[in-house]
Coordinates of C-alpha atoms in Angstrom, one line a residue:
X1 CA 7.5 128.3 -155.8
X2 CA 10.3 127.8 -153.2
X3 CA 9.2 126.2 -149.3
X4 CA 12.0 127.2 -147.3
X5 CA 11.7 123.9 -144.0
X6 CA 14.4 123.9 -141.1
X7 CA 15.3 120.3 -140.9
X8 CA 15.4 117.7 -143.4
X9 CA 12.7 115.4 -142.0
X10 CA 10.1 118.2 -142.4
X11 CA 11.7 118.8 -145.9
X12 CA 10.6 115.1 -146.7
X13 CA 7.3 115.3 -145.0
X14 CA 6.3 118.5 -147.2
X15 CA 8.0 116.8 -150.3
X16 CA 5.7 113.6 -150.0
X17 CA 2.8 115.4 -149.1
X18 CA 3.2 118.2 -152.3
X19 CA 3.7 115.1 -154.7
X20 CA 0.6 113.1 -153.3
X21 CA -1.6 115.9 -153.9
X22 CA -0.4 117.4 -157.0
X23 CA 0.2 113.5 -158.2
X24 CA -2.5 114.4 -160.8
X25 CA -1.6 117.7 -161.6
X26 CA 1.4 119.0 -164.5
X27 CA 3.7 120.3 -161.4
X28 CA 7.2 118.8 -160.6
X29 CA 8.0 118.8 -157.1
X30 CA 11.7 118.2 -156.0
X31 CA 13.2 118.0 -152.2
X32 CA 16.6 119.3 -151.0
X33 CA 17.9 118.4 -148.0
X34 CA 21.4 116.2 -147.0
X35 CA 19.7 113.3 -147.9
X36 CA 20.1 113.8 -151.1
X37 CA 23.7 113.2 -152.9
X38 CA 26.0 116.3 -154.6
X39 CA 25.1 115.0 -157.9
X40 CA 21.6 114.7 -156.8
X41 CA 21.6 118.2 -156.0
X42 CA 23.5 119.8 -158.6
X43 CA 20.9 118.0 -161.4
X44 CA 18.0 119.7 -159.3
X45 CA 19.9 123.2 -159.0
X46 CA 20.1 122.9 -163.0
X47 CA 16.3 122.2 -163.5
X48 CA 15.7 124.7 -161.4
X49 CA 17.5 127.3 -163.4
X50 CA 16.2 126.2 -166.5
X51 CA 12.6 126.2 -165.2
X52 CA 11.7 122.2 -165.0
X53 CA 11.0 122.7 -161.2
X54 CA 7.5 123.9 -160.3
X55 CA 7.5 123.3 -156.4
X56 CA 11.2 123.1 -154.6
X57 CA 11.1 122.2 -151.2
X58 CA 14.3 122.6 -149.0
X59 CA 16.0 123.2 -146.3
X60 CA 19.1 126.1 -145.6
X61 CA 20.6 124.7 -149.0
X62 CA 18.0 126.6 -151.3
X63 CA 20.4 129.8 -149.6
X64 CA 23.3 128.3 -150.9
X65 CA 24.3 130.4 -154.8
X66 CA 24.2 126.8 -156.5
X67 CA 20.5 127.5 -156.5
X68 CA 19.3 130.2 -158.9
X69 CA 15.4 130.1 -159.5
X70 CA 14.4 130.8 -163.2
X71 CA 10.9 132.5 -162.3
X72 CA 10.4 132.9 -158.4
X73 CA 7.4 134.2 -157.1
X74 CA 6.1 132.8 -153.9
X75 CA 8.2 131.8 -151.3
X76 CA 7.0 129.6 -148.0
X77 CA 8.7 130.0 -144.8
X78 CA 7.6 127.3 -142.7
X79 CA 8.9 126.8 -139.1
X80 CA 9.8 130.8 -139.4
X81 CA 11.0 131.0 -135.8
X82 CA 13.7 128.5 -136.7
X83 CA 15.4 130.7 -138.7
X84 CA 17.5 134.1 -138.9
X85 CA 17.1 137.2 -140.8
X86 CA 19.8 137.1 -143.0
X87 CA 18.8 133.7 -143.5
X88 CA 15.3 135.1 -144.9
X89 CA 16.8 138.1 -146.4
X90 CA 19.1 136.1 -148.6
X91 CA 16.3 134.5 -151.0
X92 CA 14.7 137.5 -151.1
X93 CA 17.8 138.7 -152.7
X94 CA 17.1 136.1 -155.5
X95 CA 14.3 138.3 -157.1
X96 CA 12.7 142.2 -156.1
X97 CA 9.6 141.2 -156.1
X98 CA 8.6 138.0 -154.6
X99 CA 5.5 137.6 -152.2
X100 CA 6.5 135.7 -148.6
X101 CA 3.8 133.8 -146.8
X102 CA 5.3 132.9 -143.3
X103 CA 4.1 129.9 -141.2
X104 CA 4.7 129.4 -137.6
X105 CA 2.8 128.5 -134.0
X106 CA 4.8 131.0 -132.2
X107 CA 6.3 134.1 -134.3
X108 CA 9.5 135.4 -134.0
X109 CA 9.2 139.0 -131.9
X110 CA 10.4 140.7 -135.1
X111 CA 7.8 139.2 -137.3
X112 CA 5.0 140.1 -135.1
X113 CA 5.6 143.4 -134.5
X114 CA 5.7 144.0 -138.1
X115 CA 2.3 142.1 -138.3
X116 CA 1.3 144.6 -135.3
X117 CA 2.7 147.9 -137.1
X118 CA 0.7 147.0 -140.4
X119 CA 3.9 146.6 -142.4
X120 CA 2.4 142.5 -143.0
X121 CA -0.2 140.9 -143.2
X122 CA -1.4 138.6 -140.3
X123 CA -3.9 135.7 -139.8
X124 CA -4.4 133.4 -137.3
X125 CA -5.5 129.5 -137.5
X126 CA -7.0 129.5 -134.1
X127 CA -9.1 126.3 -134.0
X128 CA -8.2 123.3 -136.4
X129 CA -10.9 121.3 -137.0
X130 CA -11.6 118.4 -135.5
X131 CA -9.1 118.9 -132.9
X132 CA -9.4 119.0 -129.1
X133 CA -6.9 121.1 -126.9
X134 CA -4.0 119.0 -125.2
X135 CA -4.3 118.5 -122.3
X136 CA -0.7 119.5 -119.9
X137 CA 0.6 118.2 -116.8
X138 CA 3.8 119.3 -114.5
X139 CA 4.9 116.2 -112.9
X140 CA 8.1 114.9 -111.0
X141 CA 10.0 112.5 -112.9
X142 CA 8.8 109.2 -111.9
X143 CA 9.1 105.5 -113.4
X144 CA 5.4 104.8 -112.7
X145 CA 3.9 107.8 -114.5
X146 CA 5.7 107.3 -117.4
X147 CA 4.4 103.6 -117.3
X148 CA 1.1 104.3 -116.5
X149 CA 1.3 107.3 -119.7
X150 CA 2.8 105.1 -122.0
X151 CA 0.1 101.9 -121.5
X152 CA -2.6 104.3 -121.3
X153 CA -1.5 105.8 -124.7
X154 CA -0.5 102.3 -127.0
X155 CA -3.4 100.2 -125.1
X156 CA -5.6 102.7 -127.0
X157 CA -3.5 101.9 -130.1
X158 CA -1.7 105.2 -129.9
X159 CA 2.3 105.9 -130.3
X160 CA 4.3 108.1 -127.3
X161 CA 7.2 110.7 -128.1
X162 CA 9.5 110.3 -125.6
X163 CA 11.6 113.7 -125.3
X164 CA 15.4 113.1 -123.7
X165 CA 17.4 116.4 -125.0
X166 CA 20.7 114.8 -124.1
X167 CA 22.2 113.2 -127.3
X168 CA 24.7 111.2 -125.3
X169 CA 22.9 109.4 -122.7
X170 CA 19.6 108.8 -125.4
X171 CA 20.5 105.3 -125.6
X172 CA 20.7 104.8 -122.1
X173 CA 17.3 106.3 -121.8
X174 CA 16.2 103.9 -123.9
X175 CA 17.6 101.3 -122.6
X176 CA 15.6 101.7 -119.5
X177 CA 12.2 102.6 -120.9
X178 CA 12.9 98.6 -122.7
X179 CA 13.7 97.7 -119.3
X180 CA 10.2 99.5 -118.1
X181 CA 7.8 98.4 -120.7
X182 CA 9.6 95.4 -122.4
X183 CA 6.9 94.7 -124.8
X184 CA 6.9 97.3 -126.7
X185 CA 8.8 98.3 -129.6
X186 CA 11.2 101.5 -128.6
X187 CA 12.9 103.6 -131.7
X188 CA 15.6 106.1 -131.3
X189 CA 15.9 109.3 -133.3
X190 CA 18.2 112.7 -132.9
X191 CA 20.2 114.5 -135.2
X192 CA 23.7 112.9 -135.4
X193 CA 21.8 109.6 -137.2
X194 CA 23.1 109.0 -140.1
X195 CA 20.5 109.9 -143.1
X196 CA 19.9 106.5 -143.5
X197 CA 19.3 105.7 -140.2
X198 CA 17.1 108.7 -139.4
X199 CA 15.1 108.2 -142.1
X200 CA 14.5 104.9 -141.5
X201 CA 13.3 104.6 -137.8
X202 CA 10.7 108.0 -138.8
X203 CA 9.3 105.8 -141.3
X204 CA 8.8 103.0 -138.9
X205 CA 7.5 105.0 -136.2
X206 CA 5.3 106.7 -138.8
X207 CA 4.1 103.6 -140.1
X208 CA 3.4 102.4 -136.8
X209 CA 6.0 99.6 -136.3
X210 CA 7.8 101.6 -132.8
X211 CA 5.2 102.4 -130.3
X212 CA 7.8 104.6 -129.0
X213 CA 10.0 107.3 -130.1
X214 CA 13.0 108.2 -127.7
X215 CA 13.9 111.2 -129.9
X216 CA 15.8 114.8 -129.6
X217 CA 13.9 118.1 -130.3
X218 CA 14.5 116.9 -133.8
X219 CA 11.0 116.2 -134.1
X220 CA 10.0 120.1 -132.9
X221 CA 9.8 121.2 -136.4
X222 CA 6.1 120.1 -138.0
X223 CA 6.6 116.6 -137.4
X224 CA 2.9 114.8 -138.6
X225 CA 2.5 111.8 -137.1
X226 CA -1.7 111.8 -136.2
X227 CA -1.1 108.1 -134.6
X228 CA 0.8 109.9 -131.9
X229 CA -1.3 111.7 -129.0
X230 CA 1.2 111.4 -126.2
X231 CA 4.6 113.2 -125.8
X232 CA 6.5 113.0 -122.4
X233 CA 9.3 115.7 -122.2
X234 CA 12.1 115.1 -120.3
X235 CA 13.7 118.2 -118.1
X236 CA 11.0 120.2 -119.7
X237 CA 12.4 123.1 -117.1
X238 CA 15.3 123.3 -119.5
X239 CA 13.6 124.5 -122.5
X240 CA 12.1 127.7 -123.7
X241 CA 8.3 129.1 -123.4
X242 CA 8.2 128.6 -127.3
X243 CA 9.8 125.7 -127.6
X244 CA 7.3 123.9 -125.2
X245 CA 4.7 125.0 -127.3
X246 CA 6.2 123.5 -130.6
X247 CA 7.1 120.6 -128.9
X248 CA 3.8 120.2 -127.2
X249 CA 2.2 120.3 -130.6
X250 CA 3.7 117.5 -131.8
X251 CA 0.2 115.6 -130.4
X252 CA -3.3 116.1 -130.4
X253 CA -2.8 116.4 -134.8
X254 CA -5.9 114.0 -135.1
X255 CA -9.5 114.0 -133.8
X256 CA -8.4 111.9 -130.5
X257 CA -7.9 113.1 -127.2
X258 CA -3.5 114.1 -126.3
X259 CA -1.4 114.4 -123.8
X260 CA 1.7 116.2 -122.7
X261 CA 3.7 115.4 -119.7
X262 CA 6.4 118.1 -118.8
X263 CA 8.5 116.2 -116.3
X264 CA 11.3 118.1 -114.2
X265 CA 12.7 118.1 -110.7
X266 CA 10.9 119.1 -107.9
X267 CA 9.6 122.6 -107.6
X268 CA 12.4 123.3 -105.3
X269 CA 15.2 122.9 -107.3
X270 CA 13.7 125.1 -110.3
X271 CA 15.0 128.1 -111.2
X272 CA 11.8 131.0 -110.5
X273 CA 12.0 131.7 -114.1
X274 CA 11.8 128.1 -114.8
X275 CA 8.6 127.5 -112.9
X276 CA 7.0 130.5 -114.6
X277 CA 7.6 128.8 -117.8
X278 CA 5.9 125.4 -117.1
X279 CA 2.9 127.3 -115.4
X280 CA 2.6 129.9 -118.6
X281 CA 3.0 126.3 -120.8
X282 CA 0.4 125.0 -118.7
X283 CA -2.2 127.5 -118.6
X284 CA -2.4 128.2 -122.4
X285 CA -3.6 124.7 -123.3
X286 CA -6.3 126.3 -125.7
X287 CA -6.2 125.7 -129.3
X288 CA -4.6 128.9 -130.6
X289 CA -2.3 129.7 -127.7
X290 CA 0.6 130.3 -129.5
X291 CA -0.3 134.0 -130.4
X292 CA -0.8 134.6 -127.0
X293 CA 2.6 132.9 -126.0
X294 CA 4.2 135.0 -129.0
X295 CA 3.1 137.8 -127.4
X296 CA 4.6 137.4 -123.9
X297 CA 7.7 136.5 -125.8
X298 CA 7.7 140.1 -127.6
X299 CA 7.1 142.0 -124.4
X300 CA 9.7 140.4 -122.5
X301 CA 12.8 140.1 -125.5
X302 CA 11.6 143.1 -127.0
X303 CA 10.6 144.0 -130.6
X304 CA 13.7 144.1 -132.8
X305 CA 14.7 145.7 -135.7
X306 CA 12.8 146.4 -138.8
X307 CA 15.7 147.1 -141.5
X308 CA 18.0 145.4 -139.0
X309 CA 19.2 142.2 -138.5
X310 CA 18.0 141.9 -134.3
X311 CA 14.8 139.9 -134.3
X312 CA 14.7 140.8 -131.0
X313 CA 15.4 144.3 -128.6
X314 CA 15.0 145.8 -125.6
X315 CA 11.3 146.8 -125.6
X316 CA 10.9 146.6 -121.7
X317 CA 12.6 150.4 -121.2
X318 CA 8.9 151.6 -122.8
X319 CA 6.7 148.8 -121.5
X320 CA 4.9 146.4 -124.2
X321 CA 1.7 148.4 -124.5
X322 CA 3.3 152.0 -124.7
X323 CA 5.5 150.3 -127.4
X324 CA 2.2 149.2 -129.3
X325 CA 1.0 152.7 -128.5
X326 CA 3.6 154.6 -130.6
X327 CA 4.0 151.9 -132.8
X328 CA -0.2 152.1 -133.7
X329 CA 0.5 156.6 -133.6
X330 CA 3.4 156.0 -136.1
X331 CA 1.7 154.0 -138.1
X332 CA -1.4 156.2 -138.6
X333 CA 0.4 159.4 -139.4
X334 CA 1.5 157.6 -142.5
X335 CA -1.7 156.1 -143.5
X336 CA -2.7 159.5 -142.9
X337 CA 0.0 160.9 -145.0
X338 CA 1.2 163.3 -142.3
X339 CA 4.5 163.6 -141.7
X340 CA 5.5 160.6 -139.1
X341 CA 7.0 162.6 -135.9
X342 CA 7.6 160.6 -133.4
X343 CA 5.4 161.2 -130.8
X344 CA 3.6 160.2 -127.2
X345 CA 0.9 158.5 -128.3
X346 CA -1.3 160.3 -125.8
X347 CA -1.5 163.4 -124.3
X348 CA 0.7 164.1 -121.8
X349 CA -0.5 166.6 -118.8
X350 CA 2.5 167.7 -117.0
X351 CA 2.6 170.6 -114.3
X352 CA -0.7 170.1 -112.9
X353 CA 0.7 167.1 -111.0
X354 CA 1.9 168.5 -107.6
X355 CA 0.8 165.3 -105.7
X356 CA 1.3 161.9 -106.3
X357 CA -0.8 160.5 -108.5
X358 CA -0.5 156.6 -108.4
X359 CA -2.0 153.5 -106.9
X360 CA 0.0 153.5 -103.6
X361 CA 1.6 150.1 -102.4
X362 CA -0.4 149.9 -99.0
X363 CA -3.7 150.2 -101.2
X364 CA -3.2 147.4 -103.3
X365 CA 0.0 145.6 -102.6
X366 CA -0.2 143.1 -105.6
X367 CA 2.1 144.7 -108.6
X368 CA 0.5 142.6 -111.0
X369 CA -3.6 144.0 -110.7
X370 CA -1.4 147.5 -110.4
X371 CA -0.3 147.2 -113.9
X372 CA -3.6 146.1 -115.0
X373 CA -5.2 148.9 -113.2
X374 CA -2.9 151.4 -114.7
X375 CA -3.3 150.3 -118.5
X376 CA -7.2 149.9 -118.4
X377 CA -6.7 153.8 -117.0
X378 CA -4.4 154.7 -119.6
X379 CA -6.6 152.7 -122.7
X380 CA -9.6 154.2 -121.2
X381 CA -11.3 156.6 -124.0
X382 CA -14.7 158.5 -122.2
X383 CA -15.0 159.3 -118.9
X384 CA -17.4 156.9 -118.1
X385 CA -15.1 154.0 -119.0
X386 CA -12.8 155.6 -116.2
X387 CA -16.2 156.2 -113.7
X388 CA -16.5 152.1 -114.2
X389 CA -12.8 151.6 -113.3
X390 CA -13.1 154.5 -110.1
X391 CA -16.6 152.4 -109.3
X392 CA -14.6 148.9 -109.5
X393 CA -11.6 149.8 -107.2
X394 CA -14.1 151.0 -104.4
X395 CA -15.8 148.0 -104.4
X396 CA -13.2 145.5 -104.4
X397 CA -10.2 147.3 -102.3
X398 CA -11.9 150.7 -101.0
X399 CA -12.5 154.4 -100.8
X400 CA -9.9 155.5 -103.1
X401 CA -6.6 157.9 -101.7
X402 CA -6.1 161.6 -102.5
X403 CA -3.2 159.8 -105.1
X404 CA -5.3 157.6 -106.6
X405 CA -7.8 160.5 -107.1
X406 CA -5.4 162.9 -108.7
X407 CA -4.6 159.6 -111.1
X408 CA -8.5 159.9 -112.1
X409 CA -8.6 163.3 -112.6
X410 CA -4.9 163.8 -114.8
X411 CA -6.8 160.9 -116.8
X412 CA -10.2 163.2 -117.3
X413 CA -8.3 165.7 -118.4
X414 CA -6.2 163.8 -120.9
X415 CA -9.8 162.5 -122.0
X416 CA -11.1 165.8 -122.9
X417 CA -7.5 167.1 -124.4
X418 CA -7.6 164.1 -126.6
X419 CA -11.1 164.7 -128.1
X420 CA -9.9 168.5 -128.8
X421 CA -6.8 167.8 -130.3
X422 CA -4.7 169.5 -127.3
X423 CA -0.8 167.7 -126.9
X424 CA 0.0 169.1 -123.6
X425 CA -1.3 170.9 -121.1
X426 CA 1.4 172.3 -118.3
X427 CA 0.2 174.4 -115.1
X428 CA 2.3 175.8 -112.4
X429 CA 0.9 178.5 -109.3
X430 CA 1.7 181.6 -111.7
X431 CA 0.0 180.0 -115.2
X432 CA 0.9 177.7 -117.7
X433 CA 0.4 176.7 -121.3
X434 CA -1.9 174.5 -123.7
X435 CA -0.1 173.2 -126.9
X436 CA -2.4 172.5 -129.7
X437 CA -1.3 169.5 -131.9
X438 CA -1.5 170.3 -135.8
X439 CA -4.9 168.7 -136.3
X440 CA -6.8 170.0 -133.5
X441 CA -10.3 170.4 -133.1
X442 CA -10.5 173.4 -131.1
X443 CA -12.0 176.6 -132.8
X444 CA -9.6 179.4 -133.5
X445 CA -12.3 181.7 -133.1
X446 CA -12.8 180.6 -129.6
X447 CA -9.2 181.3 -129.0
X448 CA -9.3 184.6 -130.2
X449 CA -12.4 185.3 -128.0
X450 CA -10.5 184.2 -124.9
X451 CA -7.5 186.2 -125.8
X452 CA -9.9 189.3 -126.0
X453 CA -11.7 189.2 -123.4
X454 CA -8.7 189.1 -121.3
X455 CA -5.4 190.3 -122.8
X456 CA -3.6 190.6 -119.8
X457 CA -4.2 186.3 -119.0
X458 CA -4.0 184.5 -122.5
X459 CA -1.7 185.2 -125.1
X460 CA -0.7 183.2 -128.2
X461 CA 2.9 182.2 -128.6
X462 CA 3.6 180.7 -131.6
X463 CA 1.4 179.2 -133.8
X464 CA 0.3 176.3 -131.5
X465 CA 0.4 177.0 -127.4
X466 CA -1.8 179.3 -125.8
X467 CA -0.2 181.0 -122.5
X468 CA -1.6 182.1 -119.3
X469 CA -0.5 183.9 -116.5
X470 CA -3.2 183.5 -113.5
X471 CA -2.5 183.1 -109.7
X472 CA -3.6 179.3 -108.9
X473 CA -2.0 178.8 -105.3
X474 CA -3.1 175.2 -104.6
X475 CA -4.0 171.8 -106.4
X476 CA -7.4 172.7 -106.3
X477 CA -7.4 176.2 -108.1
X478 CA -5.2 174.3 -110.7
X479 CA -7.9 171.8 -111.7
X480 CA -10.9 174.2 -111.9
X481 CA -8.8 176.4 -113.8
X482 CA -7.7 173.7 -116.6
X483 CA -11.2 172.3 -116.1
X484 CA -13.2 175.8 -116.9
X485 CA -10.6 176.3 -119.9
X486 CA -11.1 173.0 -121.5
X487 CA -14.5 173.0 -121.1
X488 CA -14.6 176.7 -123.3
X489 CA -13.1 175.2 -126.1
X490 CA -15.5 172.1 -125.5
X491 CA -18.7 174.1 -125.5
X492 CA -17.4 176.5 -128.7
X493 CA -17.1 173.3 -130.8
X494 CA -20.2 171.8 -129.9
X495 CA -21.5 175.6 -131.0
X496 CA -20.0 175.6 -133.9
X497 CA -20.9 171.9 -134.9
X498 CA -24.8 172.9 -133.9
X499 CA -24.4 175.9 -136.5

């Protein structure tokens, strides 16, 4: 069994932790990481290969060919976000058949989508127990909140992370929070420590002898320090949506109430994208968030490649939930064992639409309930889901427009074209065309019927469209017509389930 860690402190945490609780168990548990010496490492990549090591934890050096496993056959991404797909590719290349269990608050857009195509497995930790949801403030950098955060946290016998991103002015920082709270112990911690050094002032803050941890986003990565419920992020406007969130959950890892305090400039000076950021971070201070958060990140950087090495793409030229659409289509052709064209997932009803049919700007001006409005429309399955929708608009912004009517009535039609099985349904003034998709429901001998009793309108062409050639001079005429002929093959199959 191989646990694959980014950073060498979490490689140490998971080590301890694996040979405390297997201490009375047969396994041997070994760490890699560049704490460790060359000939350190070279005697472990030896045991290995002969078999002596049950459980190797490590960091990017269990990639490296000095390590060849005798027997893999589980390997444990942890942090999975922090790392690349060739990264993850590579010790898969060890053995053909090893099974991957992948750990992570906020997964990669790649990952999830393969969770969300059914092509892995997927299950969410939502609610640890015994833990409360942190609670997240924006504020303004200013001397007396961190003060008042700080006492607040160590006068309950609690320890503070204290974020400053900026490796060369960390000591300054420091400096000043000594100034600021001088009797309190203040360590320092970021990646250009030497190991020594880094491992000792993480052993000292985790057995409680700093109350403070001026640190780098070193500590992002699974850091477990339950004594600490209070993490003050300096220029939080300068990190990522995920990153917030793995930083954020570096607290509230206990039973006790935590904090997180995002300070940045004023609102002013933040960037728009910025400030959506820190609102998004602090809105989704629920236990379980990161799903959610993993999901915004997949609709706005896109889905990736599958057999590629993008973990993200360009998903916004469909739109996220047309995306899961096809994706969900796709998927079920195979589980089907149809053939997988790729197809609109639903029914598309071209021709009839002559007039607008939209939510107009001057009817509801806010884009965002638009887009709502549009995919509870397009999701909607019966027509009385979309007579609760029609029902809802008139009571909260009006009588509805012509446009917005034609919008109900194209998605009435695709309704009824779904349940029968119909792809496409195209209408012009001189006729049209209904194509049939290779499973539908509709009863051939109600076709047949239609094309007799009126030769000179239908007409088959090909083995899945139906043709028809009526005068159907305005908008009206159009939807009766497709109405009246969807209804036929509607009222045959009820017929010929009855029978």
């Amino acid at each position: 069994m191989a646990i694959l860690v980014p950073t060498t402190l979490l490689a140490q945490q998971h080590y301890n932790s694996f040979r405390d609780r297997f201490a009375d168990w047969p396994f041997k548990v070994e760490v890699v990481s560049r704490f460790k010496t060359g000939k350190t490492l070279s005697e472990v990549a030896k045991r290995v290969e002969n078999g002596d090591v049950d459980i190797l934890v490590g960091t990017h050096k269990l990639l490296q060919s000095d390590f060849r496993f005798h027997d893999l056959g589980l390997l444990v991404i942890d942090e999975e976000h922090r790392f690349g797909v060739k990264q993850k590719e590579a010790i898969k290349a060890l053995r053909a058949e090893v099974d991957i269990l992948t750990m992570t608050a906020t997964p990669i857009p790649r990952t999830l989508n393969m969770a969300l195509g059914g092509l892995r497995d997927l299950s969410i930790i939502a609610t640890p127990a015994k833990r409360l949801s942190i609670k997240t403030f924006i504020r303004e950098h200013s001397l007396a909140l961190i003060k008042e955060a700080v006492l607040r946290e160590t006068l309950r016998g609690g320890q503070v992370y204290y974020l400053h991103n900026e490796v060369k002015t960390i000591e300054e920082t420091a400096r000043k929070l000594r100034e600021l709270l001088p009797d309190l112990s203040i360590g320092v911690s970021h990646g250009q420590l030497r190991e020594m050094a880094l491992e000792r002032v993480m052993s000292d803050f985790y057995h409680q002898r700093h109350h403070i941890l001026v640190c780098s986003t070193i500590i992002e990565t699974g850091i477990d320090i339950p004594n600490a419920n209070t993490i003050i992020i300096d220029r939080a406007d300068k990190f990522g949506l995920a990153q917030l969130h793995q930083l954020r959950g570096r607290v509230g890892r206990s039973h006790h109430q935590a904090y997180a305090y995002l300070l940045s400039p004023p609102r002013s000076a933040l960037t728009p994208d910025a400030e959506k950021r820190l609102e998004a971070i602090e809105a989704a201070g629920e236990l379980g968030s990161g799903y959610m958060l993993a999901t915004h990140d997949l609709e706005i950087r896109g889905a990736g490649e599958l057999l590629g090495d993008e973990q993200s793409g360009q998903i916004h030229s469909v739109g996220f939930s047309l995306y899961l659409d096809m994706l969900h289509n796709a998927v079920g052709r195979y589980d089907a064992a149809r053939f997988p064209m790729l197809t609109l997932p639903r029914q598309r009803n071209r021709g009839q639409v002559t007039r607008p049919a939209l939510i107009p700007e001057d009817y509801l001006p806010d884009i965002t309930t638009r887009l709502v409005l549009y995919k509870r429309i397009a999701a909607a399955e019966t027509r009385e889901a979309l007579r609760e929708i029609q029902v809802e608009m008139i009571d909260r912004f009006g009588l509805l427009p012509d446009a917005i009517k034609n919008l109900f009535y194209q998605a009435n039609i695709r309704v009824k074209a779904r349940r029968l099985g119909i792809n496409d349904v195209e209408v012009t003034s001189t006729g049209g065309s209904v194509e049939f998709s290779d499973n539908t429901r509709v009863n051939p001998l109600s076709l047949i019927t239609l094309i007799q009793s009126d030769p000179n309108t239908y007409s088959l062409s090909g083995s899945n469209k139906l043709r028809f050639q009526v005068e159907l001079a305005d908008l009206a005429a159009r939807q009766g017509f497709v109405e009246q002929l969807l209804d036929v093959f509607h009222n045959a199959l009820e017929d010929s389930n009855t029978n």
